[in-house]
Backbone as a chain_set.jsonl record, in Angstrom:
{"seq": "XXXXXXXXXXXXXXXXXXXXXXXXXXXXXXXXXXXXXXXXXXXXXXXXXXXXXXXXXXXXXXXXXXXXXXXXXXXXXXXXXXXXXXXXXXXXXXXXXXXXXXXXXXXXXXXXXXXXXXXXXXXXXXXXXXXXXXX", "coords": {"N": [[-20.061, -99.136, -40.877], [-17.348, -96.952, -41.644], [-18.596, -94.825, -39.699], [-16.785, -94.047, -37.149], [-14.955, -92.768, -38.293], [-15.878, -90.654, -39.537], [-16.479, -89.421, -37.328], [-14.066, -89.036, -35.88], [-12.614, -87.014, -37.669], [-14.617, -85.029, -37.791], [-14.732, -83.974, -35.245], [-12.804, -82.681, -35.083], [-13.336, -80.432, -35.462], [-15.776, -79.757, -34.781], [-17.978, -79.427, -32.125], [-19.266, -82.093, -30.514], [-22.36, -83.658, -30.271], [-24.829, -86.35, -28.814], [-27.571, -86.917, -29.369], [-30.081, -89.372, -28.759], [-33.362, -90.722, -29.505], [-33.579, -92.771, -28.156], [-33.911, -94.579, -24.741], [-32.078, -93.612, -21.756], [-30.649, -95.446, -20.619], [-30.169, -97.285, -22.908], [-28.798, -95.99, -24.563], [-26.776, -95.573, -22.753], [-25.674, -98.446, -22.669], [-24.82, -98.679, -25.521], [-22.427, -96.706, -25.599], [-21.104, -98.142, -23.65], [-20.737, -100.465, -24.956], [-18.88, -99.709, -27.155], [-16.219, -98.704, -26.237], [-14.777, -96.782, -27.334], [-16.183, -94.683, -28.359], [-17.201, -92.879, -26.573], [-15.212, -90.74, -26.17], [-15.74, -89.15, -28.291], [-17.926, -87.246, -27.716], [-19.118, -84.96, -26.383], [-21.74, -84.275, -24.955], [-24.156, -86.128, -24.037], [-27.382, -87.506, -25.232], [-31.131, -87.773, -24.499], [-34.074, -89.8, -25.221], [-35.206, -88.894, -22.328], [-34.692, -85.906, -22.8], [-36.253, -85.306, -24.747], [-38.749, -83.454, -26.528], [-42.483, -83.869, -26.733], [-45.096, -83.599, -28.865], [-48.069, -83.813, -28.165], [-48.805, -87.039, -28.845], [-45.857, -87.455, -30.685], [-42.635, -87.445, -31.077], [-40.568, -85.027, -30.455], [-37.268, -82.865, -30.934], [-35.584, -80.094, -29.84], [-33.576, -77.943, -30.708], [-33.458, -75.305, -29.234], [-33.308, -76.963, -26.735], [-30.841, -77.193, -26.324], [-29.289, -75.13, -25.892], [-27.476, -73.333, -27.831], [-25.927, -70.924, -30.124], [-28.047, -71.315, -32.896], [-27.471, -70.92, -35.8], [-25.054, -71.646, -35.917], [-25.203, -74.279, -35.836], [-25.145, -77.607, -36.831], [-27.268, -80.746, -37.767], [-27.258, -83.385, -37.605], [-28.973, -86.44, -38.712], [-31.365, -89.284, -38.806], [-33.748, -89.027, -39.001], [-35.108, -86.363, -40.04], [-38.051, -85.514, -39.348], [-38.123, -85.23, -36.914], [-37.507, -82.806, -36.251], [-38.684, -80.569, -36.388], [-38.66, -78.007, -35.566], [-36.394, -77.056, -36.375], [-35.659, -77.229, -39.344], [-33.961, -76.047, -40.916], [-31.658, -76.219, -39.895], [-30.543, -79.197, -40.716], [-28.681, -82.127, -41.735], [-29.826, -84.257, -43.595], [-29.501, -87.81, -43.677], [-29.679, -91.232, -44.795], [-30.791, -94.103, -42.988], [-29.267, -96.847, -41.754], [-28.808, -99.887, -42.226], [-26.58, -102.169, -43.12], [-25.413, -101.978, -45.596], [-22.651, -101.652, -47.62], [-22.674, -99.204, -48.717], [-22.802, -97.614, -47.531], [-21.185, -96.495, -46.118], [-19.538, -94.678, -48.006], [-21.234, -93.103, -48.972], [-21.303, -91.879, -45.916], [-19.077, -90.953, -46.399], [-19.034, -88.377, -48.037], [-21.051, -86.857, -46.408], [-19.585, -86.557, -44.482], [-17.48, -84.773, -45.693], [-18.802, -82.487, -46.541], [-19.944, -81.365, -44.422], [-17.703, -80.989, -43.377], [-16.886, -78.891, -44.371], [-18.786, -76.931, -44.255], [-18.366, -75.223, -41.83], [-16.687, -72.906, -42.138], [-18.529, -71.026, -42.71], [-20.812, -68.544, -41.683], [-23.695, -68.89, -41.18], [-24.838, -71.254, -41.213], [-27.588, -72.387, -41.552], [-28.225, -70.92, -43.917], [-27.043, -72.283, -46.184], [-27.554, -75.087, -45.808], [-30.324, -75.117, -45.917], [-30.877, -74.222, -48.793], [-29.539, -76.599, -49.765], [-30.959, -79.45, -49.311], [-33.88, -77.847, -48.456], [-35.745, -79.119, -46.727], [-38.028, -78.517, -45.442], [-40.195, -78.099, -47.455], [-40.406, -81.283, -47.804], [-42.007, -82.089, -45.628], [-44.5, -82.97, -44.256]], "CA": [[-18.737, -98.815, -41.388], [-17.138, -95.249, -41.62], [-19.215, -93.946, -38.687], [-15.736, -93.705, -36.059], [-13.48, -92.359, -39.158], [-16.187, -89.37, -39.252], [-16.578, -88.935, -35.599], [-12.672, -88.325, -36.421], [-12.977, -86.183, -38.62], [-15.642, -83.919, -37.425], [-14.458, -83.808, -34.017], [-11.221, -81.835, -35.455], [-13.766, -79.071, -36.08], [-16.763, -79.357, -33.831], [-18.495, -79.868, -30.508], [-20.561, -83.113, -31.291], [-23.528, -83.529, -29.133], [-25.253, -87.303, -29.229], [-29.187, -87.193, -29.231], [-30.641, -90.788, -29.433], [-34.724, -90.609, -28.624], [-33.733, -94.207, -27.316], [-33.674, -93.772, -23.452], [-30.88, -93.426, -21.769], [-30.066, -96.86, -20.541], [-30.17, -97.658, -24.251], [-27.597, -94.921, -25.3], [-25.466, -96.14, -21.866], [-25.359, -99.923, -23.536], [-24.06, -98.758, -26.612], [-21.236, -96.147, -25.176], [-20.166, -99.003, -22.691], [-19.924, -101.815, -25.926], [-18.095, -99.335, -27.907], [-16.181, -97.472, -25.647], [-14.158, -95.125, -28.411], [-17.202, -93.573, -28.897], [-17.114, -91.443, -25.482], [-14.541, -89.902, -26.516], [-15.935, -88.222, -28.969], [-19.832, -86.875, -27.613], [-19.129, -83.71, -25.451], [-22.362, -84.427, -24.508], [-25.221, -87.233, -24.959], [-29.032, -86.988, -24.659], [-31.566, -89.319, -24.851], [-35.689, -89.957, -25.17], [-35.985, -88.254, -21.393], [-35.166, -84.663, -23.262], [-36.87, -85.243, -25.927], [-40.215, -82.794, -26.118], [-43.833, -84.837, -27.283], [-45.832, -82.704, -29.362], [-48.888, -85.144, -28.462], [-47.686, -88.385, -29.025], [-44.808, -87.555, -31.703], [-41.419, -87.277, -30.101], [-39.877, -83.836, -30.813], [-35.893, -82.403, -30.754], [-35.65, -78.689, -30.116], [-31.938, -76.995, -30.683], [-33.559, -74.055, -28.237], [-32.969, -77.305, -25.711], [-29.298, -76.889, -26.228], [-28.9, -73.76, -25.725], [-26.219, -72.907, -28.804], [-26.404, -70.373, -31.43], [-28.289, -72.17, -33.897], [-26.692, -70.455, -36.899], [-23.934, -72.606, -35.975], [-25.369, -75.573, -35.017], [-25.516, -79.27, -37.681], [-27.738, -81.774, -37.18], [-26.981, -84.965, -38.727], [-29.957, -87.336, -38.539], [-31.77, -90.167, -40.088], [-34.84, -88.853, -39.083], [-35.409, -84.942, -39.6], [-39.259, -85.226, -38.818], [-38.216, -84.748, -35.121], [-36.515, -81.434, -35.974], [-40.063, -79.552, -36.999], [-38.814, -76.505, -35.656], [-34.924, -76.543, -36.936], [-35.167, -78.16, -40.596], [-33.086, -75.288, -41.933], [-29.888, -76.977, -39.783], [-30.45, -80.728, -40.554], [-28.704, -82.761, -42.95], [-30.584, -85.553, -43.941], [-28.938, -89.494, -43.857], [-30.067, -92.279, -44.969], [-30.9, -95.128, -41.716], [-28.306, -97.83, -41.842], [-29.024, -101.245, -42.899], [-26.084, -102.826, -43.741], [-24.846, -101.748, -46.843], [-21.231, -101.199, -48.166], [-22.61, -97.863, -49.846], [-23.207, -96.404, -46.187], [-19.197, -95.683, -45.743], [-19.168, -94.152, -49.226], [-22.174, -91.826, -48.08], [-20.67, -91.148, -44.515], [-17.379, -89.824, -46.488], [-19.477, -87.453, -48.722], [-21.98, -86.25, -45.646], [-18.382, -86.295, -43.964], [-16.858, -83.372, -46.193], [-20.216, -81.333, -47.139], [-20.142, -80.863, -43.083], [-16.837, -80.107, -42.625], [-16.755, -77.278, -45.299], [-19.659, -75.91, -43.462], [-17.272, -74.525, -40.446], [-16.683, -71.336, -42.521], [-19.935, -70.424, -43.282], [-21.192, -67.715, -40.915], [-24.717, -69.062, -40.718], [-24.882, -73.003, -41.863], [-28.577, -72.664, -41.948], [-28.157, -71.011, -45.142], [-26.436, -73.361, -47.72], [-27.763, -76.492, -45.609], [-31.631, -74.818, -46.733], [-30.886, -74.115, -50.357], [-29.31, -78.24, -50.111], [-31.891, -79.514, -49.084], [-35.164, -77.961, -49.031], [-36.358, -79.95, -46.426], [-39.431, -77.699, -45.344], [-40.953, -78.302, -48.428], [-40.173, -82.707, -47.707], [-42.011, -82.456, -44.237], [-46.173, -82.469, -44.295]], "C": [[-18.594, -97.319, -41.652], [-17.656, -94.472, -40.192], [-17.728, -93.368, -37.398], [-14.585, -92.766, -37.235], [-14.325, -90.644, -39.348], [-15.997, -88.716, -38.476], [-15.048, -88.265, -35.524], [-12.612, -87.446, -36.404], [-13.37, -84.846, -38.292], [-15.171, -83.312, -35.98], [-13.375, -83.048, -33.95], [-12.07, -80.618, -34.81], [-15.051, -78.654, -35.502], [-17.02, -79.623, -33.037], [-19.363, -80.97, -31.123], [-21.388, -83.921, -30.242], [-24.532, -85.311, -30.187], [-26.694, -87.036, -28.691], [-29.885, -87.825, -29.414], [-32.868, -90.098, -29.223], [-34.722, -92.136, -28.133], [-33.506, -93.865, -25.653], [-32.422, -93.952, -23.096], [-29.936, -94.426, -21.435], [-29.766, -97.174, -22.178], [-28.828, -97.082, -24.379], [-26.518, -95.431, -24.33], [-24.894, -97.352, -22.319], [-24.325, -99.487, -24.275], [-22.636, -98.13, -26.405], [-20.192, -96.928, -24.801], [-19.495, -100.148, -23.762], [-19.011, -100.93, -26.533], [-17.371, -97.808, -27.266], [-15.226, -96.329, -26.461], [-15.101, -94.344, -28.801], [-17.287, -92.506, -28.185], [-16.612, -90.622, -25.721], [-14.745, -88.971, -27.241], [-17.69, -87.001, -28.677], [-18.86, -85.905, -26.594], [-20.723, -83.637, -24.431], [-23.575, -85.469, -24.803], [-26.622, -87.277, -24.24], [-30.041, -87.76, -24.924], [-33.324, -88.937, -24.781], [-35.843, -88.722, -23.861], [-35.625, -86.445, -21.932], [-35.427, -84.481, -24.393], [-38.656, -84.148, -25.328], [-41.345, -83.583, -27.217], [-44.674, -83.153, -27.317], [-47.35, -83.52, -29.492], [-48.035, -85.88, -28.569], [-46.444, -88.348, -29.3], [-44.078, -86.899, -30.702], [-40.666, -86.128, -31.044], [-38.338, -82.718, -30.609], [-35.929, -80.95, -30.751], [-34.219, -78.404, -29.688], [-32.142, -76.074, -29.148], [-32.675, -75.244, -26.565], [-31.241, -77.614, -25.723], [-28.704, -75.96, -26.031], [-26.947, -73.446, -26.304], [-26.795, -72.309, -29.571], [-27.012, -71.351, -32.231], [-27.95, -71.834, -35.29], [-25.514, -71.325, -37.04], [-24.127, -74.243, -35.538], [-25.852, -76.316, -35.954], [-26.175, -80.118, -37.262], [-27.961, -82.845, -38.392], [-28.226, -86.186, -38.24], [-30.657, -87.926, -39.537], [-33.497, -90.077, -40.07], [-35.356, -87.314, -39.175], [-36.787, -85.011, -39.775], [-39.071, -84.339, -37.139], [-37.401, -83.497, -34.564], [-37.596, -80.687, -36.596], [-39.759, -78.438, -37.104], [-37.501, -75.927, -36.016], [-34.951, -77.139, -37.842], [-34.489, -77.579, -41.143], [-31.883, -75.727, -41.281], [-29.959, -78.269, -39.787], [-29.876, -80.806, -42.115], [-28.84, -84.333, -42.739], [-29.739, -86.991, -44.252], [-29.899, -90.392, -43.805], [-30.076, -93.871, -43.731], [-29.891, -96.344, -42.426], [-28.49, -99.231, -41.558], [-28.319, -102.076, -43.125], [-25.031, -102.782, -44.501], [-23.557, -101.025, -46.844], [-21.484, -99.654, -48.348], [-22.745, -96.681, -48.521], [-21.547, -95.606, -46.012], [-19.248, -94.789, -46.969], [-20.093, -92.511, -48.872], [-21.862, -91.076, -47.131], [-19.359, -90.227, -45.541], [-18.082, -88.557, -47.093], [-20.516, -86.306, -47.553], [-20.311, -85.561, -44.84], [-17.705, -84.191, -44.426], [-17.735, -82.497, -46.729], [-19.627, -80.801, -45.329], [-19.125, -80.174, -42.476], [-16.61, -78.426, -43.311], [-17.84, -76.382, -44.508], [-19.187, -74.968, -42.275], [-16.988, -72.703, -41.404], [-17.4, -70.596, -42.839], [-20.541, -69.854, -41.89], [-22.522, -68.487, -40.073], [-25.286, -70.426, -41.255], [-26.414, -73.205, -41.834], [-29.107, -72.104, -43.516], [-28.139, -71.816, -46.247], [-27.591, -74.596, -47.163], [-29.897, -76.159, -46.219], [-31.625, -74.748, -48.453], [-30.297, -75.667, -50.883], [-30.18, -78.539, -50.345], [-33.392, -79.827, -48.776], [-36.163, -78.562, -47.683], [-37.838, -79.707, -45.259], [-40.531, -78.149, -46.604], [-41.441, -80.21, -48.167], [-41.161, -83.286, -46.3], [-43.328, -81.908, -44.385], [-46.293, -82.521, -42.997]], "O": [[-19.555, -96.574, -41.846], [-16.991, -93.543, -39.733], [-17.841, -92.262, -36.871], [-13.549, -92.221, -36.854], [-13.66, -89.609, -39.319], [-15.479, -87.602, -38.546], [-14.888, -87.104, -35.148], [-12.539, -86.76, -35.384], [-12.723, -83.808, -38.438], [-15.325, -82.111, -35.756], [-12.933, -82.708, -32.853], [-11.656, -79.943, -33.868], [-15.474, -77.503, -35.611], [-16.205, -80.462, -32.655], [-20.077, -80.772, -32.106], [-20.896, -84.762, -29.49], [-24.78, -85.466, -31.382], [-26.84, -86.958, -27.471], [-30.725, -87.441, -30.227], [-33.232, -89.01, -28.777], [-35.767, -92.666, -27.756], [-32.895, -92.832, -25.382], [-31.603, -94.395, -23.902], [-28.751, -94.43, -21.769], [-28.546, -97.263, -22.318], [-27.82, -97.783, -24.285], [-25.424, -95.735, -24.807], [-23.667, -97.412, -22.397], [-23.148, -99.707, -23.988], [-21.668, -98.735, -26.864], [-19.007, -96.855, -25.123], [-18.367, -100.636, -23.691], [-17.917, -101.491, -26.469], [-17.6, -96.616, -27.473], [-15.081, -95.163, -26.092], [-14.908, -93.374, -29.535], [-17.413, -91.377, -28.657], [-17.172, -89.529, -25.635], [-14.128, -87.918, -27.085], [-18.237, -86.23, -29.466], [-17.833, -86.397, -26.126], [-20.774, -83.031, -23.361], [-23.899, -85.553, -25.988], [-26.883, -87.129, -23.046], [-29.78, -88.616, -25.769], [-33.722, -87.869, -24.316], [-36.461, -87.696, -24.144], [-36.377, -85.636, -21.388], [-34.934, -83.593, -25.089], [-39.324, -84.156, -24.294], [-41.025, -83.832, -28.379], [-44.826, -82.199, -26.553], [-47.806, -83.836, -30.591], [-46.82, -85.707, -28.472], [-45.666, -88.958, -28.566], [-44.459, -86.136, -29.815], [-40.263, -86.359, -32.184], [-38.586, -81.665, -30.021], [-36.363, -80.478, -31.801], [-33.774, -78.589, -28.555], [-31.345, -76.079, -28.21], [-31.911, -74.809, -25.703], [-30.7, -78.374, -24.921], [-27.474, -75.962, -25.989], [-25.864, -73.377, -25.725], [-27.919, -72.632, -29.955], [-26.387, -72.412, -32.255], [-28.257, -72.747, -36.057], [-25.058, -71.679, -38.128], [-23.346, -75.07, -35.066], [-27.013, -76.029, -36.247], [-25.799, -80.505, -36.156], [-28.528, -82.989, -39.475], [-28.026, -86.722, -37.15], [-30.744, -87.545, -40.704], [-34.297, -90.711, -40.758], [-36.116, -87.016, -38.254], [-36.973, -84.299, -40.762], [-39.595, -83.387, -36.559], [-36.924, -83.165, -33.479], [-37.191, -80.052, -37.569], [-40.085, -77.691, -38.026], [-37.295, -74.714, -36.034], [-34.169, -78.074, -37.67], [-34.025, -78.173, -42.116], [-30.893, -75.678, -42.01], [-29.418, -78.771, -38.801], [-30.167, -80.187, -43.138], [-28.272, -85.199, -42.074], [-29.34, -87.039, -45.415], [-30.815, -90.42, -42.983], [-29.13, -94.645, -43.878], [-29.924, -96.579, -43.634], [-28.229, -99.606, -40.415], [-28.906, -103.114, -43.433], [-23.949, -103.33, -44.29], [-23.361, -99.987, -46.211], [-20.55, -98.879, -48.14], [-22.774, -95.45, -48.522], [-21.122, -94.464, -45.839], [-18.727, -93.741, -46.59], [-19.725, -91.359, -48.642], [-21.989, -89.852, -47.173], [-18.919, -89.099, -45.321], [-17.659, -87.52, -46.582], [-20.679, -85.122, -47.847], [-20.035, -84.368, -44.714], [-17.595, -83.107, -43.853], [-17.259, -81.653, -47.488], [-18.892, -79.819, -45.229], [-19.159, -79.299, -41.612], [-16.308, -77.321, -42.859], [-17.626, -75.205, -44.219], [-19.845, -73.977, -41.957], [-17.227, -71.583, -40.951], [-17.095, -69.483, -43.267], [-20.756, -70.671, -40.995], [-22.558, -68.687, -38.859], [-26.405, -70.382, -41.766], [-26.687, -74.368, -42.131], [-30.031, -72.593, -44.165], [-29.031, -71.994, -47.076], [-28.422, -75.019, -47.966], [-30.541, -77.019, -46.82], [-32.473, -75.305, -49.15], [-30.456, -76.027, -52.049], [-30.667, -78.213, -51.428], [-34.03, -80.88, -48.743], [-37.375, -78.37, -47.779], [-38.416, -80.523, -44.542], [-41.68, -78.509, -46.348], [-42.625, -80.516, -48.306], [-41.168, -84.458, -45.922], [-43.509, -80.708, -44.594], [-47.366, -82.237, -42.465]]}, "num_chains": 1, "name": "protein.A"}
């Protein structure tokens, strides 16, 4: 619940790039059941560009080639952002629960206020923290 009223939302105000590490058949499934979702991914990426650091499956911004000063990453896993934790904000994996829409609206408007901020790895580090959260 909430997840299409963000995509909304956010999509006023940014480019929004989908990065599953499920492969890409996976990520094609889900597009095709819910097709209002296309609409909103400018682009979508999947397990095959994912980089393995050894085993562990690893996300690198550099493979997007965008400023990264300007670049959000909304995920429920920031382990697999080792080398960008100063642009992730951290969500909670989705289970179920009523309290997830309530969450999405609040991750919702932290993210959009971020659009005027020169260098969004700033504030989203002093949030946070999440260098310190990551052994």
């Amino acid at each position: 619940p909430g997840v299409l009223e963000m995509l909304d939302y956010l999509y006023e105000y940014y480019e929004i790039i989908l990065w599953s590490a499920g492969t890409s058949s996976y990520i094609q499934d889900i597009l095709e059941a819910i097709p209002s979702f296309n609409r909103y991914f400018d682009h979508v990426l999947s397990r095959e560009e994912v980089y393995f650091a050894g085993r562990r499956p690893v996300k690198l911004l550099s493979r997007l080639n965008r400023q990264p000063e300007s670049v959000i990453v909304i995920d429920d896993d920031f382990s697999m952002w080792p080398q960008d934790l100063s642009n992730c904000v951290p969500i909670s994996k989705y289970v179920g629960q009523l309290e997830n829409a309530f969450y999405l609206d609040m991750v919702m408007e932290y993210v959009a206020q971020l659009r005027f901020q020169t260098d969004v790895r700033i504030p989203l580090t002093e949030k946070f923290s999440l260098k310190s959260q990551v052994g």
